[in-house]
Coordinates of C-alpha atoms in Angstrom, one line a residue:
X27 CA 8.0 -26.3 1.7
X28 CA 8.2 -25.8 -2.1
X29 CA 8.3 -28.3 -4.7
X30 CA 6.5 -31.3 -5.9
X31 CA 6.4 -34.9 -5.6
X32 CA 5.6 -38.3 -6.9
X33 CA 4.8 -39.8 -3.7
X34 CA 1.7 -39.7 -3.1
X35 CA -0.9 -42.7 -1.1
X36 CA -4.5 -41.7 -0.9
X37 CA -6.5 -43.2 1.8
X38 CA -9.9 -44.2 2.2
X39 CA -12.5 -41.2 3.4
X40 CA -13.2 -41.1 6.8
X41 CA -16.8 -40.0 8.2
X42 CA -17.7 -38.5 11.1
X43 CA -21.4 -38.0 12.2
X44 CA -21.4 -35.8 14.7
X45 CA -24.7 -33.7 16.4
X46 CA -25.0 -31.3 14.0
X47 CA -23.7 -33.6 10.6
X48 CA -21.6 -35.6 9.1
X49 CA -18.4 -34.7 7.8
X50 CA -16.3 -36.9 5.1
X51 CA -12.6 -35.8 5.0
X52 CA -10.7 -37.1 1.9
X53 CA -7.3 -38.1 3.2
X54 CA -4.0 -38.3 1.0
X55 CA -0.3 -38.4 1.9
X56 CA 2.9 -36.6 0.4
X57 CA 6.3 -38.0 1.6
X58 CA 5.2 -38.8 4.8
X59 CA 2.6 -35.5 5.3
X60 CA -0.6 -36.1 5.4
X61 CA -3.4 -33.9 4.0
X62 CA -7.1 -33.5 4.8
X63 CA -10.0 -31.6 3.2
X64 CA -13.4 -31.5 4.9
X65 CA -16.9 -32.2 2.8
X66 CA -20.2 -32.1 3.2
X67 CA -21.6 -34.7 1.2
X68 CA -20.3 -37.7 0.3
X69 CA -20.4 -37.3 -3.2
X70 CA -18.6 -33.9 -3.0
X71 CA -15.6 -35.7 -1.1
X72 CA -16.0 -39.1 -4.0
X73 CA -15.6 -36.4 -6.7
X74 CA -12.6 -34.8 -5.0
X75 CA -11.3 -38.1 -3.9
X76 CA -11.1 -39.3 -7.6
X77 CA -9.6 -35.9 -9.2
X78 CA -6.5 -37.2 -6.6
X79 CA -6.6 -40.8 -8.3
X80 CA -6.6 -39.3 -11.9
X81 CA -3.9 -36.9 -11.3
X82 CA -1.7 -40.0 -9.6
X83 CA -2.4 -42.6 -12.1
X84 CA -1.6 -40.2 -14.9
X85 CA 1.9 -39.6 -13.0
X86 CA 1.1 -36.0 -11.8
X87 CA 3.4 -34.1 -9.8
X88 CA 1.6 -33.0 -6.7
X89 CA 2.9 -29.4 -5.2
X90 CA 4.4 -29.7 -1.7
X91 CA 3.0 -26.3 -1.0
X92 CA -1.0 -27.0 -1.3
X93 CA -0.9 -30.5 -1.3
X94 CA -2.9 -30.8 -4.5
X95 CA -2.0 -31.9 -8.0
X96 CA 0.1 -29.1 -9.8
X97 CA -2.7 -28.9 -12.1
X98 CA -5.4 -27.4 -9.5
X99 CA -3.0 -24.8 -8.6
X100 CA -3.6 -21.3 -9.0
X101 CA -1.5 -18.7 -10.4
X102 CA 0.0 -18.0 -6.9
X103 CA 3.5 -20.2 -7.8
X104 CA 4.1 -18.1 -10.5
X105 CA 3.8 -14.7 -8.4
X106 CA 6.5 -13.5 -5.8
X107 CA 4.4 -12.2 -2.2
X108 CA 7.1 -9.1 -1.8
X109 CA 6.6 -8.3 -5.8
X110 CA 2.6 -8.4 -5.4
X111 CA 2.4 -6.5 -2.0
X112 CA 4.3 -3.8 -3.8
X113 CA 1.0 -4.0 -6.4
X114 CA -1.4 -4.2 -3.5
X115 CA 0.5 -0.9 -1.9
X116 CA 0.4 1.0 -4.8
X117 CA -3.1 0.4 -5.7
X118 CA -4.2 1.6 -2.4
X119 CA -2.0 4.6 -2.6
X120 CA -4.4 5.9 -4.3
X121 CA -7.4 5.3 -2.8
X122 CA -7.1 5.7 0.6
X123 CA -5.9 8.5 2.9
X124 CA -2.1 8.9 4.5
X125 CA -2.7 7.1 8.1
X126 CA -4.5 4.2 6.0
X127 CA -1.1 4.2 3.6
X128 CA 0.6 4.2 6.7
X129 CA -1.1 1.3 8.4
X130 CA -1.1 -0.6 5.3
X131 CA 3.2 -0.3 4.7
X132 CA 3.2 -1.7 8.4
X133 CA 0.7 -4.6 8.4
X134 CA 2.7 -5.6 4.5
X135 CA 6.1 -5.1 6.4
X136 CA 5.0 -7.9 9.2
X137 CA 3.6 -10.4 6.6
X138 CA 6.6 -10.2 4.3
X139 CA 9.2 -10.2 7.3
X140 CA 7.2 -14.0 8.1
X141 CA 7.3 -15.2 4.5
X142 CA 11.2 -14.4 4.2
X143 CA 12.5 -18.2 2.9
X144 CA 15.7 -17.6 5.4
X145 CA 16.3 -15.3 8.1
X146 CA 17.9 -11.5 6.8
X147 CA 21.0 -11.9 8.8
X148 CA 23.1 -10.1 6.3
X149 CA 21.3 -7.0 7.6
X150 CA 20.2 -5.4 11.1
X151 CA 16.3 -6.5 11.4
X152 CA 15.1 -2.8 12.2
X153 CA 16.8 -1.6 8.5
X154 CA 14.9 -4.4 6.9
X155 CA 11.5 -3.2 8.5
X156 CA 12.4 0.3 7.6
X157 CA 13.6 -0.4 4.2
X158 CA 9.8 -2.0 3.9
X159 CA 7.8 0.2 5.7
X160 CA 9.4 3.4 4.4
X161 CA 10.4 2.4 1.2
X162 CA 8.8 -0.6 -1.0
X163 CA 5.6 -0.1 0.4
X164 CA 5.6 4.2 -0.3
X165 CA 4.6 4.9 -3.5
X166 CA 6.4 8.5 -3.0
X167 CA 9.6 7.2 -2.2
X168 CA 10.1 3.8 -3.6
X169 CA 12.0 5.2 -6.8
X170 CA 14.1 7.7 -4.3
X171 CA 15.3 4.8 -2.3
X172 CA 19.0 4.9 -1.1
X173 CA 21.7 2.4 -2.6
X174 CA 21.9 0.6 1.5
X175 CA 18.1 0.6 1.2
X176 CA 18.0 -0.9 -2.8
X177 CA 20.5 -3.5 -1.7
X178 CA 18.6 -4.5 1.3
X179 CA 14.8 -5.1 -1.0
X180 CA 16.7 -6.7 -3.6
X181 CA 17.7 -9.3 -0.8
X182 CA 14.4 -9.6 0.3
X183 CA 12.9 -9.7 -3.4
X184 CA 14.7 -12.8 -4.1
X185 CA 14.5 -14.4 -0.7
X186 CA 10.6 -14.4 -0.4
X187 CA 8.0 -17.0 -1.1
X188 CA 5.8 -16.7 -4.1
X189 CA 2.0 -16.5 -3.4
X190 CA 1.8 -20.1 -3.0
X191 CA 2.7 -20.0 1.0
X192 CA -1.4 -19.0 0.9
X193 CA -2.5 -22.1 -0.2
X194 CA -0.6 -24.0 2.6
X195 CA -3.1 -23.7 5.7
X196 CA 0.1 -24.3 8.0
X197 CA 2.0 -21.3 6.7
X198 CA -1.3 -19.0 7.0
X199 CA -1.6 -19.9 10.5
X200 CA 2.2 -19.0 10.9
X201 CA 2.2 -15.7 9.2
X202 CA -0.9 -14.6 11.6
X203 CA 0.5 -15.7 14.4
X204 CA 3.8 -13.4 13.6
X205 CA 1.7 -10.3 12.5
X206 CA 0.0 -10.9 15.1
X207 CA 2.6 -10.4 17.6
X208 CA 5.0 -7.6 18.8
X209 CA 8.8 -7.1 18.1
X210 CA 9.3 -8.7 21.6
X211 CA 7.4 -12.1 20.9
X212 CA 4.2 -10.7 22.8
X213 CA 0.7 -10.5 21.4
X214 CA 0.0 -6.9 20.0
X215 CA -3.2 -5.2 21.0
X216 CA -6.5 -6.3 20.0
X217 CA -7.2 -3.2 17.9
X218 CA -3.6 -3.9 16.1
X219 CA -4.2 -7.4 15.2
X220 CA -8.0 -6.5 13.8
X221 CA -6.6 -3.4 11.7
X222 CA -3.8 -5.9 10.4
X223 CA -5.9 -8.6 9.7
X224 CA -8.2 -6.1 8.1
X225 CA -5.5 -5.2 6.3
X226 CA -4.8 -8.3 4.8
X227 CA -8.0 -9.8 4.2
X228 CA -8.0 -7.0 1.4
X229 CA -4.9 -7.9 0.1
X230 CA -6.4 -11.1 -0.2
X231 CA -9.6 -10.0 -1.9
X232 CA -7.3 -8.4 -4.2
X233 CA -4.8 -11.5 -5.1
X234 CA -8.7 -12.9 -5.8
X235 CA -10.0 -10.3 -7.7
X236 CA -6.7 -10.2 -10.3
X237 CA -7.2 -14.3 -10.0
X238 CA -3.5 -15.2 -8.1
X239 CA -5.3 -17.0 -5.7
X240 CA -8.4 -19.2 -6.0
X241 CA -9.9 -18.1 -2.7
X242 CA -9.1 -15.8 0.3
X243 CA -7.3 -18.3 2.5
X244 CA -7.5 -16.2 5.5
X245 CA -9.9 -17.5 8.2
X246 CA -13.5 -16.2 8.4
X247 CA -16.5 -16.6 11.4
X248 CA -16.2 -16.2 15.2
X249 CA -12.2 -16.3 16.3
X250 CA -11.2 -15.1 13.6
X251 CA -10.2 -12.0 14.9
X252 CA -9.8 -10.6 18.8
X253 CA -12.9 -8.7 20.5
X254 CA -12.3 -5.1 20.5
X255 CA -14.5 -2.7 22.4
X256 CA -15.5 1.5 20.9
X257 CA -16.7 2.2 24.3
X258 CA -15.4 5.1 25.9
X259 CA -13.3 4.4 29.1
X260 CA -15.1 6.2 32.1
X261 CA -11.9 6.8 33.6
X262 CA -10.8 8.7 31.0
X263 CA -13.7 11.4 31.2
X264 CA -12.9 15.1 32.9
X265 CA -15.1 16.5 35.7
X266 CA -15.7 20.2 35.7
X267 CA -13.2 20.9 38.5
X268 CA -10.6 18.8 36.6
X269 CA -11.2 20.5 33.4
X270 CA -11.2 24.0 35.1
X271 CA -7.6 23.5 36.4
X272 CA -6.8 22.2 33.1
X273 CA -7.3 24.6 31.1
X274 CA -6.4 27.5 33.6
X275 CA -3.1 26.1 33.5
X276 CA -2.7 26.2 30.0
X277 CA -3.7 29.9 29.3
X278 CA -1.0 30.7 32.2
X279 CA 1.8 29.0 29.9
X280 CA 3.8 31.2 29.1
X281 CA 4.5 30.2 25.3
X282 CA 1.2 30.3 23.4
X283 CA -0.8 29.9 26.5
X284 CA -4.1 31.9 25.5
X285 CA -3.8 30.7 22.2
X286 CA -3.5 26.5 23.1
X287 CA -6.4 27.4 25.8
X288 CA -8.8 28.3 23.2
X289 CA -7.9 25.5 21.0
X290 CA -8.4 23.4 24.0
X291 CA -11.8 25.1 25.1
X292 CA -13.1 24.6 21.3
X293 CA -12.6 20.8 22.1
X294 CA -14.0 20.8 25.7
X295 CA -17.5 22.8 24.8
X296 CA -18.0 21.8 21.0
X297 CA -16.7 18.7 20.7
X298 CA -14.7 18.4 17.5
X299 CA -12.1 16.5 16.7
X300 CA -8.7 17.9 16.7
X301 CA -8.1 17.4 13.2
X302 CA -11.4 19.5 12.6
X303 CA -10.3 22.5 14.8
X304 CA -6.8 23.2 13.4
X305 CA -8.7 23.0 10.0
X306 CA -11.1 26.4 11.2
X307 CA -10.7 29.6 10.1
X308 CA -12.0 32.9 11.6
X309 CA -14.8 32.9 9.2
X310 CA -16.2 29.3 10.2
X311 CA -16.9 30.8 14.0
X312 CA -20.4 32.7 13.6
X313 CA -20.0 35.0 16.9
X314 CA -22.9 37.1 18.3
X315 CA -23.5 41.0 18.6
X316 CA -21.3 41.8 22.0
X317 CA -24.5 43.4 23.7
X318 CA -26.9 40.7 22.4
X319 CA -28.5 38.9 25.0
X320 CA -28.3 35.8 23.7
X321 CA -24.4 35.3 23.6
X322 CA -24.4 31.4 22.3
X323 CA -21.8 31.4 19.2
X324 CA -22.1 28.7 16.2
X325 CA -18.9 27.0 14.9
X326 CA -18.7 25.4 11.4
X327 CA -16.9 22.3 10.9
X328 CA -16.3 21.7 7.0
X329 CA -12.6 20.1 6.7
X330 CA -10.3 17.9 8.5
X331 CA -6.6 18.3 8.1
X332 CA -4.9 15.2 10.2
X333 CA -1.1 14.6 10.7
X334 CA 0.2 11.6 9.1
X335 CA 3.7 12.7 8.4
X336 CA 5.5 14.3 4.7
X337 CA 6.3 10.9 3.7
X338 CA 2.5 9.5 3.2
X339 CA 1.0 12.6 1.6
X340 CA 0.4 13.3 -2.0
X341 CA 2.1 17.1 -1.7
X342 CA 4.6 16.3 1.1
X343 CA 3.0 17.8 3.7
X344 CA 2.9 16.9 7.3
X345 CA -1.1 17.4 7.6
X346 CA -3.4 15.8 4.9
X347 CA -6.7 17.8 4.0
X348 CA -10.0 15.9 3.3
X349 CA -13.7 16.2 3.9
X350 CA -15.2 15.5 7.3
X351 CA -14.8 11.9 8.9
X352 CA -18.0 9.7 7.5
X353 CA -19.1 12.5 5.4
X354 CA -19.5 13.4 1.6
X355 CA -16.5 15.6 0.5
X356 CA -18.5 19.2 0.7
X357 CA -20.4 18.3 3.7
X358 CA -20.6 21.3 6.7
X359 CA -21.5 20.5 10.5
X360 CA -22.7 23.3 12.9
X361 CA -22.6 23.2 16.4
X362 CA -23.7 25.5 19.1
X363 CA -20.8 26.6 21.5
X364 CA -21.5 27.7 25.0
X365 CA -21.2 31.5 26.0
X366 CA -18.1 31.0 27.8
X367 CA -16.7 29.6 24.2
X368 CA -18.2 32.9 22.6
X369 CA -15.8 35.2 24.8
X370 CA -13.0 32.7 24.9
X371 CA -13.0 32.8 21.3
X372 CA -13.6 36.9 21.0
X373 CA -11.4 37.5 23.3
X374 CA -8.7 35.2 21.2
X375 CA -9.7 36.6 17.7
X376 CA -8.9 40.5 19.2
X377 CA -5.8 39.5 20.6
X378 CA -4.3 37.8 17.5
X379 CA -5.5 40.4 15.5
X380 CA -7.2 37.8 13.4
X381 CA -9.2 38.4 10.1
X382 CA -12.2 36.3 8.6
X383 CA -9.9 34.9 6.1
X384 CA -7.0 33.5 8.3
X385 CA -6.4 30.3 10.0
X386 CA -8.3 30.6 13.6
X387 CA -5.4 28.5 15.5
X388 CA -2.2 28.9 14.1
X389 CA 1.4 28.3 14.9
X390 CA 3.8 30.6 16.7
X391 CA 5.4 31.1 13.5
X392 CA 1.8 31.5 11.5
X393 CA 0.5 28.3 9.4
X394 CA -0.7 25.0 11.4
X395 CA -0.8 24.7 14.4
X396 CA 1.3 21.0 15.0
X397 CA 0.2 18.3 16.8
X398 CA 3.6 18.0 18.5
X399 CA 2.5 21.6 20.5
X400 CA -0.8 20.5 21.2
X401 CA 0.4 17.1 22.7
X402 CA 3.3 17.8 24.5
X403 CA 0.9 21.6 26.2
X404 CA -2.2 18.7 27.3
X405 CA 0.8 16.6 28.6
X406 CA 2.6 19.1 30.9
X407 CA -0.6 20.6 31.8
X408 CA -2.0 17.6 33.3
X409 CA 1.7 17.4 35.0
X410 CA 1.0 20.6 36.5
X411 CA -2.2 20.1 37.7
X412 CA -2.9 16.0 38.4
X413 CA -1.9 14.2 41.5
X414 CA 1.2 11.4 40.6
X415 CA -2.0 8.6 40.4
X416 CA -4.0 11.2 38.3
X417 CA -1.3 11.7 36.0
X418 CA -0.5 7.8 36.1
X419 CA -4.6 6.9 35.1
X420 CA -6.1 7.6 31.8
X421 CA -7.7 10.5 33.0
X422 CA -7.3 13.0 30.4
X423 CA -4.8 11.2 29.0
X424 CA -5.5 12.3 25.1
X425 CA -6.4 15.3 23.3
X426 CA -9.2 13.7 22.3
X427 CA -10.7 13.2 25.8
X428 CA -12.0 16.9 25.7
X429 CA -14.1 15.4 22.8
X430 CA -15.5 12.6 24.8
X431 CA -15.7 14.6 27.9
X432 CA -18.1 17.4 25.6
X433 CA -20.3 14.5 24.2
X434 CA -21.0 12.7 27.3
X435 CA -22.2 15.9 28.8
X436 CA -24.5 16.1 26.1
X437 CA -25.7 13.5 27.0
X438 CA -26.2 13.6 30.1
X439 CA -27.8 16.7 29.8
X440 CA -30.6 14.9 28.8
X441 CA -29.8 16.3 24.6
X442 CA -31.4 14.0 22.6
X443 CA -28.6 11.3 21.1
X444 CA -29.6 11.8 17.3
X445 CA -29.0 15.6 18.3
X446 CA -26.0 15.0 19.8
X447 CA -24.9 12.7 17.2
X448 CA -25.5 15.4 14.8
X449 CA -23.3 17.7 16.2
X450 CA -20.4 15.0 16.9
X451 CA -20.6 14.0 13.4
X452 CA -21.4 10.3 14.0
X453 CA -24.1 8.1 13.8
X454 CA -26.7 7.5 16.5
X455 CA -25.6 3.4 16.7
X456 CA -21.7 4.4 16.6
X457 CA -22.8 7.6 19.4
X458 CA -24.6 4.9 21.9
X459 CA -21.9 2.5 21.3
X460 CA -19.1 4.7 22.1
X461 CA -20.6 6.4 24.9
X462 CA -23.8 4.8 26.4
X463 CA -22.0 3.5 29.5
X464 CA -21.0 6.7 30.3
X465 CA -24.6 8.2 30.6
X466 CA -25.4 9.0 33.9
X467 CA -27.6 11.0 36.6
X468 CA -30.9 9.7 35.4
X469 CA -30.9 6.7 37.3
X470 CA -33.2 7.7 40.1
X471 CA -35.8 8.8 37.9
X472 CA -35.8 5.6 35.9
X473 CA -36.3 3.5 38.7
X474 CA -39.4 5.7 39.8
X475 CA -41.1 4.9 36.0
X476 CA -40.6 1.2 36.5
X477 CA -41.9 1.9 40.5
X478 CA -44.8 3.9 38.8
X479 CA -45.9 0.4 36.8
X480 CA -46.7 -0.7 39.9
X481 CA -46.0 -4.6 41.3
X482 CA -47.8 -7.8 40.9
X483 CA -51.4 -8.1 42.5
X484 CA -52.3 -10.0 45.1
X485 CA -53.8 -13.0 45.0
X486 CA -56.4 -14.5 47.3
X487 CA -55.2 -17.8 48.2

């Protein structure tokens, strides 16, 4: 609700002791509402208690909004949310990376949908969240935004709350709740509702920072925000057999087969991400003399290039390139590859004709190879080759569960985790976190070291 009042009873504080301590909540009422604030002492809630007296004897207006006299508000009434998320957009533009732009227009589109003063029924709900996502929260495309689109963020400009609705602790709990959920009404995933939250608790550091808001209203400790879990499902992980039939299927397809079957192996024996091995060119695989007897080839990993889409890039382009996830900028990572890597990628080099300076996995057409190809190859090749329940599990599901599938081995190899670490580019607490319940085959030999400590001793009775 915006707006003040006159109305305003103040009641006596109330204590409560409990195990732990006591609490004294300083009570007040506006038309009817009542309003509580929590202290720890008593003179802390006295001192607050008599601000409220001042500010009604001297015939203050108190703000319907925070509850307080207008005079402890912040700067927040004076700043429209749709007009500051726009600032908050554009001044991570340019710090962060396009999926980060990306997730950012999305969590501000949710939060400014649930601070709207009226429903948009003047417009369809899915041009609104376009109009947002794609348009007042791109720094690219904000100035290039249609006359259906202008019209539609002019509406919303002048139908949204002002920064205020953070001060009120019942509208914060509102908001969350609806950026919390899913078009449909259900709860989003765990890992949507912590990058969202995420999201916003540095917008709120922000509206701090440039002192709209006094403090960062969102809440903080244990709840806060949904368990989420790094571990790598076990069902998800490739056997030999599996992986075999796998990849034989996709070097038999007859569009780009050999080539998406090395791009695949890379993944399966060396572990990169994809986003590294689209980035590699013929130069960054170190192969070995053809009659040398040690035939174990070295790839280097220097640069990523990810797909995040023309619209969230600073040049336009579909694929973004940085430096190496968790890395400085320059930063290289080596990693052995297995012999049967060394002649799957000879054998791929010589038949693409390719030279040290081109791109080692290219398109049909030359340039990148897209992620569309790659996904929709690992999809029809586990169509091909997995049983209806196989197909139906998250077996293989991703690209990306050739990485996992390559790391865990490592592991369980017996390769020591900061080694493996090393050549996954992570650290050793994210490696073990990720994929420690996956390690297996060395149970039997751990239960004969705590069988070789030997059992209590008897005692005579």
């Amino acid at each position: 609700m915006d707006g003040t009042t006159y109305n305003v009873k103040i009641w006596k504080t109330a204590v409560y002791r409990g195990k732990r301590k006591t609490t004294h909540t300083v009570r007040w009422e506006l038309d009817g509402k009542e309003w509580r604030a929590p202290f720890d002492t008593r003179a802390l809630a006295d001192a607050f208690r008599s601000e409220l007296v001042s500010a009604m004897r001297r015939g203050e207006a108190f703000s319907f909004a925070t509850g307080r006299p207008v005079s402890h508000q912040s700067g927040a009434s004076a700043v429209n949310w749709y007009d500051f998320a726009i600032q908050f957009a554009d001044a991570q533009w340019h710090r962060t990376g396009g999926n980060n732009r990306k997730n950012t227009a999305k969590a501000l589109t949710a939060t400014t949908i649930a601070l709207l003063r009226t429903p948009p029924t003047p417009f369809r709900p899915v041009d609104v969240r376009t109009a947002l996502r794609e348009f007042a929260f791109n720094a690219r495309r904000r100035e290039d935004a249609p006359p259906e689109v202008a019209t539609i963020l002019k509406w919303v400009e002048r139908n949204t709350l002002t920064m205020a609705a953070w001060e009120d602790p019942a509208k914060v709990d509102e908001v969350l709740r609806a950026v919390d959920s899913k078009l449909d009404g259900t709860r989003a995933a765990a890992t949507s509702i912590k990058r969202n939250r995420r999201i916003l608790n540095v917008a709120m550091e922000y509206a701090v920072k440039h002192r709209i808001l006094r403090a960062n209203p969102l809440p903080k400790g244990r709840g806060a925000a949904p368990k989420t879990s790094s571990a790598v499902d076990k069902r998800s992980l490739l056997n030999p057999e599996q992986a075999a039939c796998l990849l034989g299927w996709v070097r038999r397809r007859p569009r780009g087969g050999k080539r998406l079957h090395a791009f695949f192996a890379t993944m399966y024996y060396a572990g990169p991400r994809p986003e590294e091995v689209v980035a590699m060119d013929v130069a960054d695989v170190r192969l070995p003399d053809e009659d040398a007897e040690d035939q174990w080839c070295e790839l280097l990993f220097h640069m990523a290039q990810p797909e995040v889409g023309k619209n969230w890039t600073d040049d336009g382009e579909i694929h973004e390139e940085r430096g190496l996830k968790g890395r400085a900028s320059d930063d290289t990572r080596a990693v052995p590859g297995h012999p049967s890597l060394t002649r799957i990628l000879r054998e791929h080099i010589e038949a693409e004709s390719l030279k040290p300076g081109d791109r080692l996995f290219q398109g049909q057409y030359g340039g990148i190879l897209a992620g569309s190809v790659i996904r929709r190859a690992w999809r029809s090749a586990r169509a091909g080759v997995l049983t209806p329940e196989e197909f139906a599990s998250p077996l293989g599901k991703r690209v990306y569960d050739l990485r996992h599938t390559c790391l865990t081995n490592w592991l369980n190899d017996g390769i020591p985790p900061a080694q493996v670490a090393e050549w996954a580019g992570n650290s050793v607490p994210v490696l073990l976190a990720v994929y420690a319940r996956c390690i297996s085959g060395h149970l039997r030999d751990l239960k004969q070291r705590i069988l070789a400590r030997g059992d209590l001793p008897e005692i005579a009775g």
